[in-house]
């Protein structure tokens, strides 16, 4: 369990394992944390675009709302066996 002085905030970096996919195709990871001097237990659900169940990732928090946290992938530490190369060379490029 992770110990935090404050709750998760934008630009925080975390290491997570993607557990499942959402209905919209986002990778879902769950995280338990002990927050603040009161040692309050919190459960966070992290939503990660372009993630596959089984991926070990380093992610950055983009935004947080009511226990659900949207993240972006910084690096893939261990790819999932389900991960495939994209068929289109333009997949994942930003403008």
mmCIF file of C-alpha atoms in Angstrom, residues 33-72:
data_model
loop_
_atom_site.group_PDB
_atom_site.id
_atom_site.type_symbol
_atom_site.label_atom_id
_atom_site.label_comp_id
_atom_site.label_asym_id
_atom_site.label_seq_id
_atom_site.Cartn_x
_atom_site.Cartn_y
_atom_site.Cartn_z
ATOM 1 C CA UNK A 33 -3.233 4.459 -0.500
ATOM 2 C CA UNK A 34 -2.921 5.774 3.040
ATOM 3 C CA UNK A 35 -3.329 9.560 2.886
ATOM 4 C CA UNK A 36 -2.324 12.341 5.254
ATOM 5 C CA UNK A 37 -1.552 12.496 8.946
ATOM 6 C CA UNK A 38 -4.970 10.965 9.737
ATOM 7 C CA UNK A 39 -3.857 7.857 7.775
ATOM 8 C CA UNK A 40 -7.120 7.731 5.848
ATOM 9 C CA UNK A 41 -7.456 4.721 3.504
ATOM 10 C CA UNK A 42 -8.382 5.649 -0.079
ATOM 11 C CA UNK A 43 -9.081 3.540 -3.158
ATOM 12 C CA UNK A 44 -8.244 4.981 -6.574
ATOM 13 C CA UNK A 45 -9.264 3.661 -9.973
ATOM 14 C CA UNK A 46 -6.742 4.678 -12.632
ATOM 15 C CA UNK A 47 -7.882 4.931 -16.267
ATOM 16 C CA UNK A 48 -5.077 4.646 -18.806
ATOM 17 C CA UNK A 49 -5.605 5.034 -22.582
ATOM 18 C CA UNK A 50 -3.715 2.605 -24.879
ATOM 19 C CA UNK A 51 -2.955 0.221 -22.001
ATOM 20 C CA UNK A 52 -3.480 -3.551 -22.134
ATOM 21 C CA UNK A 53 -4.231 -5.862 -19.174
ATOM 22 C CA UNK A 54 -0.952 -7.230 -17.826
ATOM 23 C CA UNK A 55 1.160 -4.181 -18.742
ATOM 24 C CA UNK A 56 3.550 -2.914 -16.043
ATOM 25 C CA UNK A 57 3.617 0.856 -16.577
ATOM 26 C CA UNK A 58 4.974 4.096 -15.258
ATOM 27 C CA UNK A 59 2.154 6.645 -15.562
ATOM 28 C CA UNK A 60 1.570 10.328 -14.864
ATOM 29 C CA UNK A 61 -1.670 11.676 -13.400
ATOM 30 C CA UNK A 62 -3.472 14.025 -15.805
ATOM 31 C CA UNK A 63 -6.675 14.689 -13.857
ATOM 32 C CA UNK A 64 -8.598 13.349 -10.885
ATOM 33 C CA UNK A 65 -12.319 13.335 -10.155
ATOM 34 C CA UNK A 66 -14.129 11.494 -7.338
ATOM 35 C CA UNK A 67 -11.689 8.634 -6.882
ATOM 36 C CA UNK A 68 -11.220 8.090 -10.618
ATOM 37 C CA UNK A 69 -7.862 9.158 -11.951
ATOM 38 C CA UNK A 70 -6.982 9.682 -15.620
ATOM 39 C CA UNK A 71 -3.337 8.960 -16.471
ATOM 40 C CA UNK A 72 -1.008 8.858 -19.450
#
